mmCIF file of C-alpha atoms in Angstrom:
data_model
loop_
_atom_site.group_PDB
_atom_site.id
_atom_site.type_symbol
_atom_site.label_atom_id
_atom_site.label_comp_id
_atom_site.label_asym_id
_atom_site.label_seq_id
_atom_site.Cartn_x
_atom_site.Cartn_y
_atom_site.Cartn_z
ATOM 1 C CA MET A 21 -2.791 1.603 -1.878
ATOM 2 C CA ALA A 22 -0.253 -1.630 -1.815
ATOM 3 C CA ASP A 23 -0.814 -3.645 1.105
ATOM 4 C CA LYS A 24 1.228 -3.014 4.166
ATOM 5 C CA VAL A 25 -0.415 -5.623 6.625
ATOM 6 C CA PHE A 26 0.328 -9.822 6.074
ATOM 7 C CA CYS A 27 -1.154 -12.339 8.250
ATOM 8 C CA ILE A 28 1.228 -15.817 7.517
ATOM 9 C CA THR A 29 -1.109 -18.688 7.997
ATOM 10 C CA SER A 30 -1.150 -22.309 7.889
ATOM 11 C CA GLY A 31 -3.712 -23.992 9.716
ATOM 12 C CA LYS A 32 -1.391 -26.997 10.906
ATOM 13 C CA GLY A 33 1.178 -26.048 13.556
ATOM 14 C CA GLY A 34 4.643 -26.784 12.927
ATOM 15 C CA VAL A 35 5.086 -25.809 9.397
ATOM 16 C CA GLY A 36 6.849 -22.976 9.842
ATOM 17 C CA LYS A 37 5.291 -19.880 10.110
ATOM 18 C CA SER A 38 6.948 -18.185 12.837
ATOM 19 C CA THR A 39 10.149 -18.712 11.453
ATOM 20 C CA ILE A 40 8.683 -17.541 8.294
ATOM 21 C CA THR A 41 7.505 -14.010 9.817
ATOM 22 C CA GLY A 42 10.421 -13.497 11.579
ATOM 23 C CA ASN A 43 12.654 -13.856 8.523
ATOM 24 C CA LEU A 44 10.604 -11.466 5.779
ATOM 25 C CA ALA A 45 10.207 -9.149 8.810
ATOM 26 C CA THR A 46 13.865 -8.818 9.425
ATOM 27 C CA ALA A 47 14.810 -8.887 5.598
ATOM 28 C CA LEU A 48 12.428 -5.752 4.501
ATOM 29 C CA ALA A 49 13.989 -4.186 8.058
ATOM 30 C CA MET A 50 17.385 -4.657 6.902
ATOM 31 C CA LYS A 51 16.378 -2.889 3.649
ATOM 32 C CA GLY A 52 15.823 0.392 5.398
ATOM 33 C CA TYR A 53 11.516 -0.488 5.843
ATOM 34 C CA LYS A 54 10.025 0.531 8.794
ATOM 35 C CA VAL A 55 8.444 -3.141 10.165
ATOM 36 C CA VAL A 56 6.434 -4.290 13.072
ATOM 37 C CA ALA A 57 6.088 -8.229 13.791
ATOM 38 C CA ILE A 58 3.191 -9.157 16.050
ATOM 39 C CA ASP A 59 3.201 -12.254 17.813
ATOM 40 C CA ALA A 60 -0.853 -13.463 17.683
ATOM 41 C CA ASP A 61 -0.184 -16.568 19.359
ATOM 42 C CA ILE A 62 -1.369 -15.930 22.573
ATOM 43 C CA GLY A 63 0.065 -18.333 25.053
ATOM 44 C CA LEU A 64 2.647 -19.980 23.013
ATOM 45 C CA ARG A 65 5.052 -16.924 21.866
ATOM 46 C CA ASN A 66 7.864 -18.093 19.456
ATOM 47 C CA LEU A 67 8.567 -15.210 17.747
ATOM 48 C CA ASP A 68 10.695 -13.832 20.545
ATOM 49 C CA LEU A 69 13.298 -16.502 20.017
ATOM 50 C CA ILE A 70 13.570 -16.543 16.078
ATOM 51 C CA LEU A 71 14.132 -13.048 16.619
ATOM 52 C CA GLY A 72 16.491 -13.340 19.847
ATOM 53 C CA LEU A 73 14.330 -11.193 22.041
ATOM 54 C CA GLU A 74 12.839 -13.170 24.540
ATOM 55 C CA ASN A 75 15.038 -11.513 27.265
ATOM 56 C CA ARG A 76 13.964 -8.373 26.467
ATOM 57 C CA ILE A 77 10.191 -8.584 26.369
ATOM 58 C CA VAL A 78 8.133 -5.955 29.360
ATOM 59 C CA TYR A 79 4.945 -5.510 27.766
ATOM 60 C CA ASP A 80 2.857 -7.739 25.688
ATOM 61 C CA ILE A 81 -0.165 -7.611 23.688
ATOM 62 C CA VAL A 82 -2.988 -8.337 25.966
ATOM 63 C CA HIS A 83 -1.303 -5.389 28.225
ATOM 64 C CA VAL A 84 -1.801 -2.975 25.066
ATOM 65 C CA ILE A 85 -5.151 -4.431 25.259
ATOM 66 C CA GLU A 86 -6.343 -4.039 28.742
ATOM 67 C CA GLY A 87 -4.824 -0.677 28.618
ATOM 68 C CA VAL A 88 -1.737 -1.082 30.585
ATOM 69 C CA CYS A 89 0.262 0.422 28.040
ATOM 70 C CA PRO A 90 -0.169 1.767 24.703
ATOM 71 C CA PRO A 91 1.280 0.142 21.437
ATOM 72 C CA GLU A 92 4.204 1.841 21.058
ATOM 73 C CA LYS A 93 5.347 1.032 24.758
ATOM 74 C CA ALA A 94 5.154 -2.781 24.518
ATOM 75 C CA LEU A 95 6.925 -2.905 21.265
ATOM 76 C CA VAL A 96 10.651 -4.722 21.674
ATOM 77 C CA LYS A 97 13.151 -3.220 19.383
ATOM 78 C CA ASP A 98 15.495 -5.145 17.582
ATOM 79 C CA LYS A 99 18.750 -5.803 18.578
ATOM 80 C CA ARG A 100 20.324 -5.667 14.925
ATOM 81 C CA THR A 101 18.479 -3.128 12.879
ATOM 82 C CA LYS A 102 16.633 0.301 14.339
ATOM 83 C CA ASN A 103 13.515 -0.481 11.877
ATOM 84 C CA LEU A 104 12.509 -3.879 13.210
ATOM 85 C CA PHE A 105 9.779 -4.489 16.244
ATOM 86 C CA LEU A 106 8.018 -7.083 17.926
ATOM 87 C CA LEU A 107 4.723 -6.707 19.407
ATOM 88 C CA PRO A 108 5.279 -10.017 21.612
ATOM 89 C CA ALA A 109 2.164 -12.727 22.559
ATOM 90 C CA ALA A 110 1.292 -13.331 25.903
ATOM 91 C CA GLN A 111 2.682 -16.292 27.503
ATOM 92 C CA THR A 112 0.205 -16.944 30.267
ATOM 93 C CA LYS A 113 -2.902 -16.142 28.612
ATOM 94 C CA ASP A 114 -5.100 -17.751 25.892
ATOM 95 C CA LYS A 115 -6.320 -17.213 22.533
ATOM 96 C CA SER A 116 -9.678 -15.737 23.957
ATOM 97 C CA ALA A 117 -7.882 -12.827 25.678
ATOM 98 C CA VAL A 118 -7.420 -11.255 22.032
ATOM 99 C CA LYS A 119 -10.503 -10.819 20.093
ATOM 100 C CA PRO A 120 -10.576 -9.942 16.244
ATOM 101 C CA GLU A 121 -11.862 -6.350 17.189
ATOM 102 C CA ASP A 122 -8.811 -5.609 19.585
ATOM 103 C CA LEU A 123 -6.350 -6.355 16.936
ATOM 104 C CA VAL A 124 -7.753 -4.717 14.343
ATOM 105 C CA LYS A 125 -7.680 -1.755 16.621
ATOM 106 C CA ILE A 126 -3.856 -2.195 17.387
ATOM 107 C CA VAL A 127 -3.049 -2.611 13.966
ATOM 108 C CA GLU A 128 -4.407 0.516 12.893
ATOM 109 C CA SER A 129 -2.909 2.572 15.632
ATOM 110 C CA LEU A 130 0.404 1.393 13.738
ATOM 111 C CA ARG A 131 -0.756 1.415 10.391
ATOM 112 C CA GLU A 132 0.436 4.674 9.664
ATOM 113 C CA LYS A 133 4.041 4.320 11.542
ATOM 114 C CA PHE A 134 5.211 1.075 9.977
ATOM 115 C CA ASP A 135 5.636 0.497 6.361
ATOM 116 C CA PHE A 136 5.014 -3.040 7.340
ATOM 117 C CA ILE A 137 3.076 -5.135 9.669
ATOM 118 C CA PHE A 138 3.728 -9.002 9.661
ATOM 119 C CA ILE A 139 1.326 -11.392 12.282
ATOM 120 C CA ASP A 140 1.997 -14.399 13.115
ATOM 121 C CA SER A 141 -1.094 -16.191 13.646
ATOM 122 C CA PRO A 142 -1.232 -19.289 15.624
ATOM 123 C CA ALA A 143 -1.973 -22.545 14.515
ATOM 124 C CA GLY A 144 -6.104 -24.156 13.776
ATOM 125 C CA ILE A 145 -9.055 -22.775 11.929
ATOM 126 C CA GLU A 146 -10.581 -21.590 15.043
ATOM 127 C CA GLU A 147 -10.726 -18.162 17.016
ATOM 128 C CA GLY A 148 -7.187 -17.074 17.137
ATOM 129 C CA PHE A 149 -6.644 -17.829 13.495
ATOM 130 C CA LYS A 150 -9.907 -15.758 12.634
ATOM 131 C CA THR A 151 -8.562 -12.853 15.055
ATOM 132 C CA ALA A 152 -4.909 -12.555 13.234
ATOM 133 C CA VAL A 153 -6.524 -13.017 9.477
ATOM 134 C CA ALA A 154 -8.636 -10.088 10.997
ATOM 135 C CA PRO A 155 -6.730 -6.949 10.330
ATOM 136 C CA ALA A 156 -4.787 -8.137 7.127
ATOM 137 C CA ASP A 157 -4.523 -6.601 3.900
ATOM 138 C CA ALA A 158 -3.057 -9.475 2.562
ATOM 139 C CA ILE A 159 -2.244 -13.795 3.465
ATOM 140 C CA LEU A 160 0.273 -15.660 2.717
ATOM 141 C CA VAL A 161 -0.224 -19.437 3.636
ATOM 142 C CA VAL A 162 2.525 -21.365 4.367
ATOM 143 C CA THR A 163 2.674 -25.090 3.216
ATOM 144 C CA ASN A 164 4.887 -28.417 3.436
ATOM 145 C CA PRO A 165 5.111 -30.940 0.749
ATOM 146 C CA GLU A 166 2.932 -33.454 2.053
ATOM 147 C CA MET A 167 -0.559 -33.921 2.177
ATOM 148 C CA ALA A 168 -1.842 -33.381 5.051
ATOM 149 C CA SER A 169 -0.338 -29.970 5.129
ATOM 150 C CA ILE A 170 -2.002 -29.173 2.006
ATOM 151 C CA ARG A 171 -4.948 -30.097 2.999
ATOM 152 C CA ASP A 172 -4.873 -28.008 5.981
ATOM 153 C CA ALA A 173 -3.817 -24.878 3.933
ATOM 154 C CA ASP A 174 -6.763 -25.728 1.667
ATOM 155 C CA ARG A 175 -9.097 -25.268 4.435
ATOM 156 C CA VAL A 176 -7.586 -22.064 5.294
ATOM 157 C CA THR A 177 -7.987 -20.265 1.847
ATOM 158 C CA GLY A 178 -11.249 -21.477 2.078
ATOM 159 C CA LEU A 179 -12.102 -19.427 5.358
ATOM 160 C CA CYS A 180 -9.920 -16.772 3.970
ATOM 161 C CA GLU A 181 -12.927 -16.476 1.350
ATOM 162 C CA ALA A 182 -15.684 -16.573 3.362
ATOM 163 C CA MET A 183 -13.971 -13.737 5.558
ATOM 164 C CA GLY A 184 -14.185 -11.631 2.422
ATOM 165 C CA LYS A 185 -9.977 -11.458 2.589
ATOM 166 C CA PRO A 186 -8.221 -11.738 -0.700
ATOM 167 C CA GLU A 187 -7.081 -14.918 -1.995
ATOM 168 C CA PRO A 188 -3.797 -15.954 -0.220
ATOM 169 C CA ARG A 189 -0.418 -16.724 -2.309
ATOM 170 C CA LEU A 190 1.669 -19.281 -1.410
ATOM 171 C CA ILE A 191 4.616 -20.359 0.499
ATOM 172 C CA ILE A 192 6.015 -23.912 -0.078
ATOM 173 C CA ASN A 193 8.551 -24.318 2.741
ATOM 174 C CA ARG A 194 10.813 -27.252 4.186
ATOM 175 C CA LEU A 195 10.965 -28.829 0.426
ATOM 176 C CA ASP A 196 13.554 -31.337 0.103
ATOM 177 C CA PRO A 197 15.048 -31.412 -3.457
ATOM 178 C CA ALA A 198 16.328 -35.406 -3.187
ATOM 179 C CA LYS A 199 13.180 -36.636 -1.430
ATOM 180 C CA VAL A 200 11.310 -34.799 -4.567
ATOM 181 C CA LYS A 201 13.124 -36.737 -6.972
ATOM 182 C CA ASN A 202 12.992 -39.744 -5.396
ATOM 183 C CA GLY A 203 9.075 -39.580 -4.992
ATOM 184 C CA ASP A 204 8.880 -39.646 -1.289
ATOM 185 C CA MET A 205 7.912 -36.097 -0.978
ATOM 186 C CA LEU A 206 5.324 -33.939 -3.634
ATOM 187 C CA ASP A 207 7.378 -31.389 -6.009
ATOM 188 C CA VAL A 208 6.106 -27.917 -6.429
ATOM 189 C CA GLU A 209 3.962 -28.132 -9.317
ATOM 190 C CA ASP A 210 1.773 -30.810 -7.702
ATOM 191 C CA VAL A 211 1.237 -28.389 -4.631
ATOM 192 C CA VAL A 212 0.521 -25.327 -6.632
ATOM 193 C CA GLN A 213 -2.209 -27.813 -8.497
ATOM 194 C CA ILE A 214 -3.663 -28.693 -5.852
ATOM 195 C CA LEU A 215 -4.174 -25.578 -3.759
ATOM 196 C CA GLY A 216 -4.522 -22.998 -7.004
ATOM 197 C CA LEU A 217 -2.822 -20.438 -5.026
ATOM 198 C CA GLU A 218 -0.210 -17.886 -6.940
ATOM 199 C CA LEU A 219 3.317 -18.735 -5.674
ATOM 200 C CA ILE A 220 5.494 -16.162 -3.810
ATOM 201 C CA GLY A 221 7.860 -18.577 -2.411
ATOM 202 C CA VAL A 222 9.739 -21.702 -2.260
ATOM 203 C CA VAL A 223 11.669 -22.286 0.611
ATOM 204 C CA PRO A 224 13.974 -25.167 0.809
ATOM 205 C CA GLU A 225 14.672 -27.575 3.592
ATOM 206 C CA ASP A 226 18.715 -26.647 5.147
ATOM 207 C CA LYS A 227 20.160 -27.480 8.131
ATOM 208 C CA ASN A 228 21.141 -24.065 9.026
ATOM 209 C CA MET A 229 17.883 -23.527 10.509
ATOM 210 C CA VAL A 230 17.756 -24.989 13.425
ATOM 211 C CA ALA A 231 20.728 -23.065 14.305
ATOM 212 C CA CYS A 232 19.499 -20.376 13.140
ATOM 213 C CA ILE A 233 16.463 -20.808 15.497
ATOM 214 C CA ASN A 234 18.222 -21.714 18.413
ATOM 215 C CA ARG A 235 20.740 -18.686 18.241
ATOM 216 C CA GLY A 236 18.060 -16.225 17.833
ATOM 217 C CA GLU A 237 19.496 -15.055 14.822
ATOM 218 C CA PRO A 238 17.088 -15.232 11.539
ATOM 219 C CA ALA A 239 18.264 -17.121 8.420
ATOM 220 C CA VAL A 240 18.195 -14.042 6.141
ATOM 221 C CA LEU A 241 21.339 -12.536 7.991
ATOM 222 C CA VAL A 242 23.143 -16.121 7.351
ATOM 223 C CA LYS A 243 24.766 -15.928 3.954
ATOM 224 C CA GLU A 244 25.564 -19.556 3.735
ATOM 225 C CA SER A 245 21.888 -20.372 4.538
ATOM 226 C CA ILE A 246 20.111 -21.559 1.144
ATOM 227 C CA ALA A 247 16.479 -20.599 2.837
ATOM 228 C CA GLY A 248 17.952 -16.846 3.937
ATOM 229 C CA LYS A 249 18.253 -17.116 0.466
ATOM 230 C CA ALA A 250 15.047 -17.967 -0.466
ATOM 231 C CA LEU A 251 13.274 -15.833 1.801
ATOM 232 C CA ARG A 252 15.053 -12.462 0.660
ATOM 233 C CA ASN A 253 13.359 -13.640 -2.716
ATOM 234 C CA ILE A 254 10.001 -13.637 -0.795
ATOM 235 C CA ALA A 255 10.698 -9.865 0.496
ATOM 236 C CA GLU A 256 11.268 -8.746 -2.777
ATOM 237 C CA ARG A 257 8.632 -10.031 -4.154
ATOM 238 C CA ILE A 258 6.241 -8.533 -1.774
ATOM 239 C CA LEU A 259 8.106 -5.794 -2.920
ATOM 240 C CA GLY A 260 6.355 -6.687 -5.742
ATOM 241 C CA LYS A 261 10.019 -6.683 -7.611
ATOM 242 C CA GLU A 262 10.375 -9.723 -10.329
ATOM 243 C CA VAL A 263 12.828 -12.224 -8.522
ATOM 244 C CA PRO A 264 13.281 -15.470 -10.814
ATOM 245 C CA PHE A 265 12.815 -18.795 -8.276
ATOM 246 C CA MET A 266 15.400 -20.512 -6.722
ATOM 247 C CA LYS A 267 17.302 -23.492 -8.874
ATOM 248 C CA LEU A 268 16.962 -26.188 -6.114
ATOM 249 C CA GLU A 269 19.797 -28.920 -6.660
ATOM 250 C CA ALA A 270 18.968 -32.630 -5.527
ATOM 251 C CA ASN A 271 22.136 -34.812 -4.870
ATOM 252 C CA ASP A 272 22.443 -35.373 -8.693
ATOM 253 C CA GLY A 273 21.378 -32.715 -10.531
ATOM 254 C CA PHE A 274 18.520 -29.638 -11.079
ATOM 255 C CA LEU A 275 14.600 -30.974 -10.738
ATOM 256 C CA SER A 276 13.416 -30.914 -13.961
ATOM 257 C CA LYS A 277 10.086 -30.148 -12.654
ATOM 258 C CA PHE A 278 11.239 -26.853 -11.428
ATOM 259 C CA LYS A 279 12.566 -25.888 -14.728
ATOM 260 C CA LYS A 280 9.220 -26.530 -16.532
ATOM 261 C CA LEU A 281 7.165 -24.541 -13.770
ATOM 262 C CA PHE A 282 9.145 -21.460 -13.918
ATOM 263 C CA GLY A 283 10.650 -21.521 -17.409
ATOM 264 C CA GLY A 284 14.198 -22.408 -16.323
ATOM 265 C CA SER A 285 14.229 -19.652 -13.318
#
């Protein structure tokens, strides 16, 4: 069976996991797939803000676990498409409120009703991470192109292997071609070689992203957003389509190593 349940993780906080989760879920929902995004960051939920659904939450994942309501009743319907739903995290609990077996049970109850399920993992490699990864068919590891983030991503990859999960695929987020060209940021080839993972996407730094998050509007809906285009491409690759990697332009030309690594695509 094709992968249906994706966990987006990183180890390190602040690399853009929630933003990527919300955008990938939105991109696939806009293509007609029925998608649910699960915020597993108990106590520090942000996925509702990214999707612009923070004012519509009545129940959360802990209410489901405690038997207050079934999973379907806790789902918040997206304002923009009939196909996207959010299962929010609890804001007043901690990560111990949701055990791996709890999330597995919830995901299994939703699996046959949705085409895709995306789980937004909390930062760190402790209990919350293990819970988020437990039901996943596939794992997407997000890293920024700097060494501390890459080291955390490598640690997460090893933990996934120890848990018997498939090898994660890699998303490099917030890559700035000008900084790469100036030697102030690692390039794509360096990151891929260090981690040894299959690359599924490179999301460039985008001045539109902060405004999108503040508006609760995923970047995949914004035509002028270069990050939105990169995220739409990742969604296509999740569907198994061969999509060329974008040519990311620095101030004075294309980055030669992108061309070298991806055969000019």
